[in-house]
Each structure stands twice: as structure tokens, then as C-alpha cells.
Coordinates of C-alpha atoms in Angstrom, one line a residue:
X1 CA -2.1 -44.2 39.9
X2 CA -3.1 -40.7 38.8
X3 CA -5.4 -38.4 40.6
X4 CA -8.9 -37.3 39.7
X5 CA -11.3 -34.7 40.9
X6 CA -10.8 -31.8 43.2
X7 CA -12.6 -31.5 46.5
X8 CA -12.5 -28.5 48.9
X9 CA -11.9 -29.2 52.5
X10 CA -14.9 -29.0 54.8
X11 CA -15.3 -28.5 58.6
X12 CA -15.4 -31.8 60.4
X13 CA -13.8 -33.8 57.6
X14 CA -12.3 -37.1 58.7
X15 CA -8.5 -37.5 59.0
X16 CA -6.7 -37.2 55.6
X17 CA -6.4 -40.4 53.6
X18 CA -2.9 -41.9 53.4
X19 CA -1.5 -44.3 50.8
X20 CA 1.8 -46.1 51.3
X21 CA 2.7 -43.5 53.8
X22 CA 1.8 -40.5 51.6
X23 CA -1.0 -38.2 52.8
X24 CA -3.3 -37.5 49.9
X25 CA -3.9 -33.8 49.4
X26 CA -7.4 -32.2 49.1
X27 CA -8.2 -28.6 48.3
X28 CA -5.7 -25.9 47.5
X29 CA -4.5 -24.9 44.1
X30 CA -2.8 -26.8 41.3
X31 CA -3.8 -30.2 40.1
X32 CA -1.5 -32.1 42.6
X33 CA -4.5 -31.6 45.0
X34 CA -7.7 -33.6 45.1
X35 CA -5.9 -36.9 44.9
X36 CA -7.9 -40.1 44.5
X37 CA -6.0 -43.3 43.8
X38 CA -7.6 -46.0 41.7
X39 CA -7.8 -49.2 43.8
X40 CA -9.8 -51.4 41.5
X41 CA -7.4 -53.8 39.7
X42 CA -10.0 -54.9 37.2
X43 CA -10.3 -51.3 35.9
X44 CA -6.5 -51.0 35.6
X45 CA -6.2 -54.3 33.7
X46 CA -9.1 -53.3 31.4
X47 CA -7.5 -49.9 30.6
X48 CA -4.3 -51.6 29.5
X49 CA -6.2 -54.2 27.4
X50 CA -8.3 -51.5 25.7
X51 CA -5.2 -49.6 24.8
X52 CA -3.8 -52.7 23.0
X53 CA -0.3 -51.9 24.2
X54 CA 2.4 -53.7 22.2
X55 CA 5.8 -54.9 23.4
X56 CA 7.4 -52.3 21.1
X57 CA 5.4 -49.3 22.4
X58 CA 6.5 -46.3 24.4
X59 CA 3.6 -45.5 26.7
X60 CA 3.0 -42.1 28.3
X61 CA 1.1 -41.9 31.6
X62 CA 0.1 -38.6 33.1
X63 CA -0.4 -38.5 36.9
X64 CA 0.9 -42.0 37.8
X65 CA 0.6 -41.4 41.5
X66 CA 2.1 -44.4 43.3
X67 CA 2.1 -46.6 40.2
X68 CA -0.8 -49.1 40.2
X69 CA -1.4 -48.5 36.5
X70 CA 2.3 -47.9 35.8
X71 CA 3.4 -51.4 36.9
X72 CA 0.8 -53.0 34.6
X73 CA 2.0 -50.9 31.7
X74 CA 5.7 -51.7 32.4
X75 CA 4.9 -55.4 32.2
X76 CA 3.7 -55.1 28.6
X77 CA 5.4 -52.0 27.1
X78 CA 8.9 -51.4 25.8
X79 CA 9.1 -48.2 28.0
X80 CA 6.8 -46.1 30.1
X81 CA 7.2 -42.3 30.4
X82 CA 5.4 -41.2 33.6
X83 CA 4.8 -37.4 34.0
X84 CA 4.0 -36.5 37.6
X85 CA 3.7 -33.1 39.2
X86 CA 3.7 -34.1 42.9
X87 CA 7.3 -34.6 44.1
X88 CA 6.1 -37.0 46.8
X89 CA 4.5 -39.3 44.3
X90 CA 7.7 -39.2 42.2
X91 CA 9.6 -40.5 45.2
X92 CA 7.1 -43.2 45.9
X93 CA 7.0 -44.4 42.3
X94 CA 10.8 -44.5 42.2
X95 CA 10.8 -46.6 45.4
X96 CA 8.2 -49.0 44.0
X97 CA 10.3 -50.0 41.0
X98 CA 13.8 -49.6 42.5
X99 CA 15.8 -52.9 42.3
X100 CA 13.2 -54.6 40.1
X101 CA 13.6 -55.7 36.5
X102 CA 11.0 -53.1 35.5
X103 CA 13.1 -50.1 36.7
X104 CA 15.2 -49.6 33.5
X105 CA 11.9 -49.4 31.5
X106 CA 10.6 -46.5 33.5
X107 CA 11.3 -42.8 32.8
X108 CA 9.8 -40.3 35.3
X109 CA 9.4 -36.7 34.3
X110 CA 8.7 -34.4 37.3
X111 CA 6.6 -31.6 35.9
X112 CA 3.3 -30.3 34.5
X113 CA 2.3 -32.2 31.3
X114 CA 0.2 -29.4 30.0
X115 CA 3.0 -26.8 30.3
X116 CA 6.0 -29.0 29.5
X117 CA 7.3 -30.2 26.1
X118 CA 5.3 -33.3 25.1
X119 CA 7.5 -36.4 25.2
X120 CA 7.5 -38.9 22.3
X121 CA 5.1 -41.9 22.8
X122 CA 3.0 -44.3 20.8
X123 CA 0.1 -44.7 23.3
X124 CA -1.1 -42.8 26.3
X125 CA -2.9 -44.6 29.1
X126 CA -3.7 -42.4 32.1
X127 CA -6.1 -41.6 34.9
X128 CA -5.8 -37.9 34.4
X129 CA -6.5 -35.1 36.9
X130 CA -10.0 -33.9 36.1
X131 CA -9.1 -30.2 36.1
X132 CA -6.7 -30.5 33.2
X133 CA -8.8 -32.8 31.1
X134 CA -9.7 -30.3 28.4
X135 CA -6.3 -28.7 27.9
X136 CA -4.6 -32.1 28.0
X137 CA -6.9 -33.5 25.3
X138 CA -6.2 -30.5 23.0
X139 CA -2.5 -30.5 23.7
X140 CA -2.5 -34.2 22.6
X141 CA -4.4 -33.6 19.4
X142 CA -2.4 -30.6 18.4
X143 CA 0.9 -32.3 19.1
X144 CA 3.1 -35.0 17.5
X145 CA 1.3 -38.1 16.1
X146 CA 0.4 -41.0 18.4
X147 CA -1.7 -44.1 17.9
X148 CA -4.3 -43.7 20.6
X149 CA -5.0 -42.5 24.1
X150 CA -7.1 -44.4 26.7
X151 CA -8.0 -41.9 29.4
X152 CA -10.0 -42.0 32.7
X153 CA -12.0 -38.8 32.9
X154 CA -15.0 -37.4 34.8
X155 CA -18.1 -39.0 33.3
X156 CA -19.8 -35.8 32.2
X157 CA -16.6 -34.8 30.4
X158 CA -16.6 -38.2 28.6
X159 CA -20.2 -37.7 27.6
X160 CA -19.4 -34.3 26.1
X161 CA -16.4 -35.7 24.2
X162 CA -18.7 -38.4 22.6
X163 CA -21.9 -36.3 22.2
X164 CA -23.6 -36.2 18.8
X165 CA -25.7 -33.5 17.2
X166 CA -29.0 -33.1 19.1
X167 CA -27.6 -34.6 22.4
X168 CA -28.1 -32.4 25.5
X169 CA -24.3 -32.3 26.1
X170 CA -23.3 -31.7 22.5
X171 CA -21.0 -28.6 22.6
X172 CA -17.9 -26.9 21.3
X173 CA -15.7 -29.6 23.0
X174 CA -17.6 -32.3 21.2
X175 CA -17.2 -30.7 17.8
X176 CA -13.6 -29.7 18.2
X177 CA -12.5 -33.1 19.5
X178 CA -14.4 -35.1 16.9
X179 CA -12.9 -32.9 14.1
X180 CA -9.4 -34.1 15.2
X181 CA -10.1 -37.6 16.5
X182 CA -12.5 -40.5 16.8
X183 CA -13.7 -40.8 20.4
X184 CA -15.3 -43.9 21.9
X185 CA -16.8 -44.4 25.4
X186 CA -15.3 -47.7 26.7
X187 CA -16.7 -48.1 30.2
X188 CA -18.2 -46.4 33.3
X189 CA -16.2 -46.5 36.5
X190 CA -17.8 -46.1 39.9
X191 CA -16.5 -43.6 42.4
X192 CA -16.1 -46.5 44.8
X193 CA -13.2 -47.7 42.6
X194 CA -11.1 -44.9 44.1
X195 CA -9.5 -44.3 47.5
X196 CA -10.9 -42.0 48.8
X197 CA -14.1 -41.9 46.6
X198 CA -14.5 -38.7 44.6
X199 CA -17.9 -37.0 44.4
X200 CA -18.5 -38.0 40.8
X201 CA -18.3 -41.1 38.7
X202 CA -15.8 -41.6 36.0
X203 CA -15.6 -43.0 32.5
X204 CA -12.8 -44.4 30.3
X205 CA -12.6 -43.1 26.7
X206 CA -10.4 -44.1 23.8
X207 CA -9.2 -41.2 21.6
X208 CA -7.8 -42.1 18.2
X209 CA -6.4 -39.1 16.2
X210 CA -7.5 -38.8 12.5
X211 CA -4.7 -39.4 10.0
X212 CA -4.1 -37.3 8.1
X213 CA -5.3 -34.3 10.1
X214 CA -8.2 -32.4 8.5
X215 CA -7.0 -29.6 6.2
X216 CA -8.6 -26.7 8.1
X217 CA -7.2 -23.7 10.0
X218 CA -8.1 -24.9 13.5
X219 CA -7.9 -21.4 15.1
X220 CA -10.5 -20.1 12.5
X221 CA -12.6 -23.3 12.9
X222 CA -12.7 -22.8 16.6
X223 CA -13.6 -19.2 16.2
X224 CA -16.7 -20.2 14.2
X225 CA -17.6 -23.1 16.6
X226 CA -17.2 -20.9 19.7
X227 CA -19.5 -18.3 18.2
X228 CA -22.1 -20.9 17.2
X229 CA -22.2 -22.6 20.6
X230 CA -22.4 -19.4 22.6
X231 CA -26.1 -19.7 22.0
X232 CA -26.4 -23.2 20.5
X233 CA -30.2 -23.4 20.6
X234 CA -30.8 -20.1 18.7
X235 CA -31.1 -20.1 14.9
X236 CA -27.9 -19.2 13.1
X237 CA -29.4 -15.9 11.8
X238 CA -30.1 -14.9 15.4
X239 CA -26.5 -15.6 16.4
X240 CA -24.8 -13.9 13.4
X241 CA -27.0 -10.8 13.2
X242 CA -26.2 -9.3 16.5
X243 CA -24.4 -5.9 16.4
X244 CA -21.2 -7.3 18.1
X245 CA -20.9 -10.3 15.8
X246 CA -21.5 -8.3 12.6
X247 CA -19.0 -5.7 13.8
X248 CA -16.4 -8.4 14.4
X249 CA -17.0 -10.1 11.1
X250 CA -16.8 -6.7 9.2
X251 CA -13.5 -5.9 10.9
X252 CA -12.1 -9.3 10.0
X253 CA -13.3 -8.9 6.4
X254 CA -11.5 -5.5 6.1
X255 CA -8.3 -6.8 7.7
X256 CA -8.1 -9.8 5.4
X257 CA -8.9 -7.7 2.3
X258 CA -6.1 -5.3 3.3
X259 CA -3.6 -8.1 3.9
X260 CA -4.5 -9.6 0.5
X261 CA -4.4 -6.3 -1.3
X262 CA -8.1 -6.6 -2.3
X263 CA -10.9 -4.0 -2.2
X264 CA -13.5 -4.3 0.5
X265 CA -16.8 -5.5 -1.0
X266 CA -19.6 -2.9 -1.4
X267 CA -22.2 -5.3 0.0
X268 CA -22.9 -4.7 3.7
X269 CA -21.7 -7.4 6.0
X270 CA -25.3 -8.2 7.2
X271 CA -26.3 -9.0 3.6
X272 CA -23.2 -11.1 3.1
X273 CA -24.0 -13.1 6.2
X274 CA -27.6 -13.6 5.0
X275 CA -26.4 -14.7 1.6
X276 CA -24.0 -17.2 3.1
X277 CA -26.6 -18.8 5.4
X278 CA -29.0 -19.0 2.5
X279 CA -26.5 -20.6 0.1
X280 CA -26.0 -23.5 2.5
X281 CA -29.6 -23.7 3.5
X282 CA -29.1 -22.8 7.1
X283 CA -31.6 -20.0 7.5
X284 CA -33.4 -21.9 10.2
X285 CA -30.6 -24.2 11.4
X286 CA -29.4 -24.3 15.0
X287 CA -25.8 -25.1 16.1
X288 CA -27.0 -27.9 18.5
X289 CA -28.2 -29.9 15.4
X290 CA -25.2 -29.3 13.1
X291 CA -22.6 -32.0 12.5
X292 CA -18.9 -31.7 11.4
X293 CA -19.8 -31.6 7.7
X294 CA -22.3 -28.8 8.3
X295 CA -19.8 -26.7 10.2
X296 CA -17.2 -27.3 7.5
X297 CA -19.7 -26.2 4.8
X298 CA -20.5 -23.1 6.8
X299 CA -16.9 -22.2 7.3
X300 CA -16.1 -22.8 3.6
X301 CA -19.0 -20.7 2.5
X302 CA -18.0 -17.8 4.8
X303 CA -14.4 -17.9 3.7
X304 CA -15.4 -17.9 0.0
X305 CA -17.1 -14.5 0.6
X306 CA -14.0 -13.2 2.4
X307 CA -15.5 -13.6 5.9
X308 CA -13.1 -15.0 8.5
X309 CA -13.3 -15.8 12.3
X310 CA -9.7 -15.0 13.3

């Protein structure tokens, strides 16, 4: 199966782990290192069940490794598209299905999922390399439609994906992901379910994209959210009234006015910001407590006054 985590080599470490003749890499660069293969069959079966894979589905798996999860998916799906960066794992996966009835149902793409063109699929089920978790999730949610993704990720990353306003781990990742998808925490997975065990526990999450996608400029939305979560426990006036932020908003205002052929307002940008925050009742609000609707109201109020974040 796929690889998770990333550990640096240390002096005196035991001999490298091997799996079906393949030495698992640890340390180095690139996410084909830090390889930890899922050995618990109950977790594999549960992931397939939670994804509710249909016999007509094309399933995508990122980081299949030697194929423990892949074989389970091939048994129930119409076709499996496995994207693997490590050429040694590609060879092992090919060997594992060669000459079996499952072989025609498997398509292997040797490459980097984050950088490559996204293949068509209905469902993704994967034990993804931890270090590409965030870019992979946002590539998924910004790409072609799919029904759902059931992903094994580092437990803290899972908690951030699912965090709600007021939670300690509530952050920009939480807000941006939940804008585009419904995220559910399905189960915890002990580090002892892997060979060799990583240094952290894992979780399985289910991500279901919102259809239709919210009608919002995501680049601008992210600009606002990034700014707010730079100091999430400060009040919004304390965040927006710094010299750097006011200068940025003023420059954006002037640029948008010029592009629209409109005159720049006479009201100073600091007063506009204060009026916007007052209009939505956020003079004492803090980013850590705002939900999706709050951020949407805030963005709409700023945009109505010609203030933009990109």
C-alpha cells in the first residue's frame, strides 16, 4: 500500500525494513522516502467499505506501494488507476497482479500525482504520503468532480481538516477545505498497523465535494482567510489595522478601481475597513471563532466597498 510519514535516518538505526524483497526508503528528499506499508487487513477492508465502492466505479489510489489496498479495490471496482512515484513499487505491483484475472482492471501511472494531470475517477481511496497531504487535498477539490475520497492521513492533519470554530486546531486548512467539501473523521489508526511503525498515529477521513461548488473566487477567499488566520486569536480590527495590511488593501482597491474605470473613493482605507467590520458586527470578533458563513459575509461586505484580497 501507500507510504506515510517521513523519518530521518539516525545513527545506530537497525537494518532497513524490506517488504517482498523491496528495501523501504527512509530519509532523503521526495515523497518516495519514509515508506511505511499498511499491514493491518482490517483497516484496508474498512477503508474500502467506507468508500462504498460500486462495481461500476473507477477508483484512484495514490501511493499504492506493493498493493495491499489495491487488490481489495480491484475485487470490487470496475477499474483501479494507481499513481505511484517509486519505480520499484511500480514493478512490484505489476508482478503482484500479473497473470491474474485482476490484471486487466489495473492501470498504473508512474509519476507524481500532485504534478501530473489528474486522471478521471469516481472515488479515491488511498493511504497518501503525509508530506503531500495538503497539496493533494486541494488539487482534488479544485479539479474535476468526483463522488468522494477516503484517505489515510496523519492524525493531526485529519483533526485540522475536521476542526470547527473554537477548536484549538481550527485553521485556514479547516476553513478552506470545509468551504469546498464535507469532511468526516472515520477512524483512528494506530502506528502499529504499519511496517515499520511511523512516529505518529493516523486517521481515515472521508471527503465529499460540495455540488455545486460555492460561487466564490477561491483565490480571493483564500487571501482573506490567510490574512485572518495569520493571527487568529487577535480581534479583526487588530489584524486589519496594521500598516502593512492597510497598504495592501489600499493598493488592491486602487487597482480594482482602475481596471473597472471607477474613481478611487475619497474615504481613507482605514475608515472603510472600520465601516465594513461595523456593518457585519465584527468589531470584537476573532478569526478562531468565525464559521464559513461569517467569512462569506465578511468577504461580501469588503467587496461591496471595493476592497479585495487579490
